[in-house]
Short mmCIF file of C-alpha atoms in Angstrom, two decimals:
data_model
loop_
_atom_site.label_atom_id
_atom_site.label_comp_id
_atom_site.label_asym_id
_atom_site.label_seq_id
_atom_site.Cartn_x
_atom_site.Cartn_y
_atom_site.Cartn_z
CA UNK R 14 6.64 14.45 -4.34
CA UNK R 15 4.93 11.19 -5.23
CA UNK R 16 5.00 7.88 -3.36
CA UNK R 17 3.54 4.92 -5.24
CA UNK R 18 2.81 1.62 -3.51
CA UNK R 19 1.84 -1.54 -5.37
CA UNK R 20 -0.13 -3.99 -3.25
CA UNK R 21 -2.24 -7.12 -3.21
CA UNK R 22 -5.51 -6.72 -1.32
CA UNK R 23 -5.16 -9.97 0.67
CA UNK R 24 -1.42 -9.72 1.32
CA UNK R 25 -0.81 -9.16 5.06
CA UNK R 26 2.54 -7.48 4.44
CA UNK R 27 0.82 -5.08 2.04
CA UNK R 28 -1.70 -3.92 4.62
CA UNK R 29 1.11 -3.39 7.12
CA UNK R 30 3.34 -1.81 4.48
CA UNK R 31 0.63 0.67 3.54
CA UNK R 32 0.27 1.62 7.20
CA UNK R 33 4.03 2.14 7.47
CA UNK R 34 4.03 4.42 4.43
CA UNK R 35 1.29 6.51 6.01
CA UNK R 36 3.23 6.72 9.28
CA UNK R 37 6.41 7.80 7.47
CA UNK R 38 4.58 10.49 5.50
CA UNK R 39 2.93 11.70 8.70
CA UNK R 40 6.35 12.10 10.35
CA UNK R 41 7.94 13.74 7.28
CA UNK R 42 8.45 17.47 7.62
CA UNK R 43 7.04 18.08 4.13
CA UNK R 44 4.26 15.52 4.30
CA UNK R 45 1.68 17.97 2.96
CA UNK R 46 3.61 17.93 -0.32
CA UNK R 47 3.62 14.12 -0.63
CA UNK R 48 1.01 12.40 -2.78
CA UNK R 49 0.51 8.73 -1.90
CA UNK R 50 -0.86 6.66 -4.78
CA UNK R 51 -1.89 3.01 -4.41
CA UNK R 52 -1.62 0.66 -7.37
CA UNK R 53 -2.57 -2.97 -7.97
CA UNK R 54 -0.33 -6.00 -7.93
CA UNK R 55 -2.73 -8.99 -7.95
CA UNK R 56 -1.34 -12.27 -6.66
CA UNK R 57 -4.53 -14.30 -6.32
CA UNK R 58 -5.73 -14.43 -9.92
CA UNK R 59 -5.25 -18.19 -10.12
CA UNK R 60 -7.86 -18.84 -7.43
CA UNK R 61 -11.32 -19.63 -8.85
CA UNK R 62 -13.70 -16.69 -8.93
CA UNK R 63 -16.78 -17.08 -6.79
CA UNK R 64 -15.11 -19.38 -4.26
CA UNK R 65 -13.88 -18.50 -0.79
CA UNK R 66 -11.32 -20.49 1.20
CA UNK R 67 -9.84 -20.26 4.65
CA UNK R 68 -6.39 -18.71 4.89
CA UNK R 69 -5.23 -21.82 6.70
CA UNK R 70 -6.22 -23.98 3.71
CA UNK R 71 -4.49 -21.66 1.25
CA UNK R 72 -1.27 -21.67 3.29
CA UNK R 73 -1.37 -25.45 3.39
CA UNK R 74 -2.32 -26.24 -0.21
CA UNK R 75 -0.67 -23.35 -2.04
CA UNK R 76 2.44 -22.78 0.03
CA UNK R 77 2.91 -26.16 1.67
CA UNK R 78 2.88 -24.75 5.19
CA UNK R 79 1.99 -26.95 8.13
CA UNK R 80 -0.52 -25.77 10.69
CA UNK R 81 2.27 -24.86 13.11
CA UNK R 82 4.24 -22.98 10.46
CA UNK R 83 1.15 -21.01 9.44
CA UNK R 84 0.38 -20.20 13.05
CA UNK R 85 3.88 -18.89 13.77
CA UNK R 86 4.12 -16.86 10.55
CA UNK R 87 0.67 -15.29 10.79
CA UNK R 88 0.86 -14.50 14.50
CA UNK R 89 4.21 -12.77 13.95
CA UNK R 90 2.66 -10.42 11.40
CA UNK R 91 -0.34 -9.83 13.64
CA UNK R 92 1.96 -8.96 16.56
CA UNK R 93 3.97 -6.54 14.40
CA UNK R 94 0.79 -4.86 13.23
CA UNK R 95 -0.48 -4.50 16.80
CA UNK R 96 2.82 -2.99 17.92
CA UNK R 97 2.40 -0.33 15.22
CA UNK R 98 -1.18 0.59 16.02
CA UNK R 99 -3.07 -1.79 13.74
CA UNK R 100 -5.34 -3.78 16.02
CA UNK R 101 -7.13 -5.98 15.42
CA UNK R 102 -5.24 -7.27 12.38
CA UNK R 103 -6.57 -10.69 11.42
CA UNK R 104 -4.26 -12.69 9.19
CA UNK R 105 -4.79 -16.37 9.98
CA UNK R 106 -8.43 -16.43 11.03
CA UNK R 107 -9.61 -14.99 7.76
CA UNK R 108 -10.82 -15.99 4.31
CA UNK R 109 -9.09 -15.92 0.93
CA UNK R 110 -10.28 -15.74 -2.65
CA UNK R 111 -9.66 -14.35 -6.11
CA UNK R 112 -8.96 -10.62 -5.73
CA UNK R 113 -9.29 -9.54 -9.38
CA UNK R 114 -12.69 -7.94 -8.87
CA UNK R 115 -11.46 -6.18 -5.72
CA UNK R 116 -8.64 -4.61 -7.72
CA UNK R 117 -11.10 -3.49 -10.38
CA UNK R 118 -13.22 -1.92 -7.64
CA UNK R 119 -10.13 -0.06 -6.39
CA UNK R 120 -9.42 1.16 -9.92
CA UNK R 121 -13.02 2.43 -10.13
CA UNK R 122 -12.72 4.16 -6.74
CA UNK R 123 -9.45 5.74 -7.87
CA UNK R 124 -11.11 7.09 -11.00
CA UNK R 125 -13.73 8.62 -8.69
CA UNK R 126 -10.99 10.39 -6.71
CA UNK R 127 -10.99 7.94 -3.79
CA UNK R 128 -7.70 6.07 -4.31
CA UNK R 129 -6.18 6.49 -0.87
CA UNK R 130 -9.48 6.20 0.98
CA UNK R 131 -10.53 3.07 -0.93
CA UNK R 132 -7.31 1.20 -0.22
CA UNK R 133 -7.53 2.12 3.46
CA UNK R 134 -11.13 0.95 3.54
CA UNK R 135 -10.47 -2.39 1.89
CA UNK R 136 -7.51 -3.18 4.16
CA UNK R 137 -9.59 -2.15 7.19
CA UNK R 138 -12.48 -4.37 6.11
CA UNK R 139 -10.34 -7.36 5.25
CA UNK R 140 -7.68 -7.35 7.97
CA UNK R 141 -9.43 -5.25 10.60
CA UNK R 142 -12.85 -6.88 10.49
CA UNK R 143 -12.01 -10.16 8.67
CA UNK R 144 -14.73 -9.44 6.14
CA UNK R 145 -14.56 -10.97 2.64
CA UNK R 146 -13.86 -8.48 -0.17
CA UNK R 147 -14.14 -10.81 -3.16
CA UNK R 148 -17.73 -10.71 -4.43
CA UNK R 149 -19.72 -7.98 -6.12
CA UNK R 150 -21.91 -7.53 -3.05
CA UNK R 151 -18.88 -7.34 -0.74
CA UNK R 152 -17.47 -4.52 -2.87
CA UNK R 153 -20.73 -2.66 -3.30
CA UNK R 154 -20.94 -2.55 0.49
CA UNK R 155 -17.53 -0.85 0.53
CA UNK R 156 -18.72 1.54 -2.19
CA UNK R 157 -21.49 2.64 0.17
CA UNK R 158 -19.02 3.17 3.00
CA UNK R 159 -16.91 5.36 0.74
CA UNK R 160 -19.83 7.42 -0.46
CA UNK R 161 -19.54 6.12 -4.02
CA UNK R 162 -22.59 5.68 -6.21
CA UNK R 163 -23.49 1.99 -5.89
CA UNK R 164 -25.08 1.69 -9.32
CA UNK R 165 -22.15 3.32 -11.03
CA UNK R 166 -19.82 0.94 -9.17
CA UNK R 167 -22.04 -2.01 -10.10
CA UNK R 168 -21.85 -1.12 -13.80
CA UNK R 169 -18.08 -0.75 -13.68
CA UNK R 170 -17.63 -4.12 -11.97
CA UNK R 171 -20.12 -6.14 -13.95
CA UNK R 172 -18.76 -4.73 -17.22
CA UNK R 173 -15.20 -5.63 -16.21
CA UNK R 174 -14.05 -2.50 -18.02
CA UNK R 175 -11.19 -1.87 -15.59
CA UNK R 176 -9.48 -5.23 -15.90
CA UNK R 177 -6.88 -3.89 -18.32
CA UNK R 178 -5.97 -1.03 -16.01
CA UNK R 179 -5.27 -3.51 -13.21
CA UNK R 180 -3.06 -5.57 -15.54
CA UNK R 181 -1.25 -2.42 -16.66
CA UNK R 182 -0.54 -1.50 -13.01
CA UNK R 183 1.06 -4.90 -12.39
CA UNK R 184 3.01 -4.74 -15.65
CA UNK R 185 4.40 -1.33 -14.73
CA UNK R 186 5.56 -2.66 -11.34
CA UNK R 187 7.38 -5.56 -12.98
CA UNK R 188 9.08 -3.19 -15.42
CA UNK R 189 10.34 -1.23 -12.41
CA UNK R 190 11.78 -4.38 -10.85
CA UNK R 191 8.98 -5.69 -8.63
CA UNK R 192 8.72 -9.43 -8.15
CA UNK R 193 6.16 -9.30 -5.33
CA UNK R 194 4.14 -7.00 -3.15
CA UNK R 195 4.32 -4.55 -1.56
CA UNK R 196 6.61 -2.57 -3.84
CA UNK R 197 7.19 1.13 -3.18
CA UNK R 198 8.58 3.82 -5.49
CA UNK R 199 9.53 7.24 -4.13
CA UNK R 200 9.63 10.21 -6.48
CA UNK R 201 9.85 7.91 -9.50
CA UNK R 202 13.50 7.24 -8.67
CA UNK R 203 13.85 4.97 -5.65
CA UNK R 204 12.22 1.55 -5.55
CA UNK R 205 12.11 -0.61 -2.44
CA UNK R 206 10.62 -4.08 -2.07
CA UNK R 207 8.65 -5.36 0.87
CA UNK R 208 7.03 -3.79 3.93
CA UNK R 209 9.87 -1.47 4.85
CA UNK R 210 9.78 -0.07 8.38
CA UNK R 211 8.63 3.52 8.76
CA UNK R 212 12.06 4.77 9.90
CA UNK R 213 13.66 3.50 6.67
CA UNK R 214 10.87 4.99 4.59
CA UNK R 215 11.22 8.33 6.38
CA UNK R 216 14.96 8.40 5.59
CA UNK R 217 14.16 7.65 1.95
CA UNK R 218 11.62 10.47 1.81
CA UNK R 219 14.18 12.88 3.20
CA UNK R 220 16.84 11.73 0.76
CA UNK R 221 14.55 12.10 -2.24
CA UNK R 222 13.31 15.50 -1.06
CA UNK R 223 16.78 16.90 -0.36
CA UNK R 224 18.06 15.82 -3.76
CA UNK R 225 15.36 17.79 -5.55
CA UNK R 226 15.21 20.75 -3.12
CA UNK R 227 18.82 21.89 -2.65
CA UNK R 228 19.56 24.82 -0.36
CA UNK R 229 20.33 28.07 -2.23
CA UNK R 230 22.77 30.41 -0.49
CA UNK R 231 21.26 33.82 0.09
CA UNK R 232 23.03 36.87 -1.34
CA UNK R 233 24.97 39.11 0.95
CA UNK R 234 28.54 37.87 1.05
CA UNK R 235 30.24 35.87 3.78
CA UNK R 236 30.28 36.46 7.52
CA UNK R 237 33.04 35.26 9.87
CA UNK R 238 33.04 31.47 10.38
CA UNK R 239 35.21 28.55 11.42
CA UNK R 240 36.58 25.96 9.00
CA UNK R 241 39.15 23.15 8.82
CA UNK R 242 41.95 25.73 8.86
CA UNK R 243 40.71 27.59 11.92
CA UNK R 244 38.42 30.47 12.68
CA UNK R 245 38.31 33.80 10.87
CA UNK R 246 39.52 36.82 12.85
CA UNK R 247 36.70 39.37 13.01
CA UNK R 248 37.37 42.74 11.49
CA UNK R 249 36.50 45.97 13.18
CA UNK R 250 33.31 46.14 11.19
CA UNK R 251 32.14 42.52 11.82
#
């Protein structure tokens, strides 16, 4: 069974949502049969490339949030993350920038068989260590951490050959009904928006699994049982 999750690198709900998906799959009785695939849903393409801002400034200028509003909102997400085992999880005291190159790096890592590991690594670097993940050098550092060939990664990123794949990921999400990130699709049939809690995701995994793995009654006839009309009387041979 496949679980696809569309995310933005610098979206705090996406980092938390990815963690919740992992927790749900870990608790699922058939987790070894679940393939988690991360896909791109860039939201920061309008920010100028090569520039880095504070998250506080972005919340104020882009979303019109006052300092107090930003503090309350960010600290709430940080507290939720901590309660679920993500600590530290730095939302407010962090930087922001154009994430297009980061998504292209993730597409390259995925092509190298490191999809799940690369998304974990970039969320851990950005939210866990408050490190920027926007420039070529930032991403080549991550390539080294993942054991990827740095020169191969450099060529992929400087050539911008993966830009179309990132755009196709986002276009696919919108076709499926996504208007923001995170957006999760289970088994190609159930789509849910936002950072759903792990209990809800676990129920969805079980529903999707049960629908495609019905129980088949074994041969051998019927044994005595109880039903709405009462209980069967055992025969001498039961």
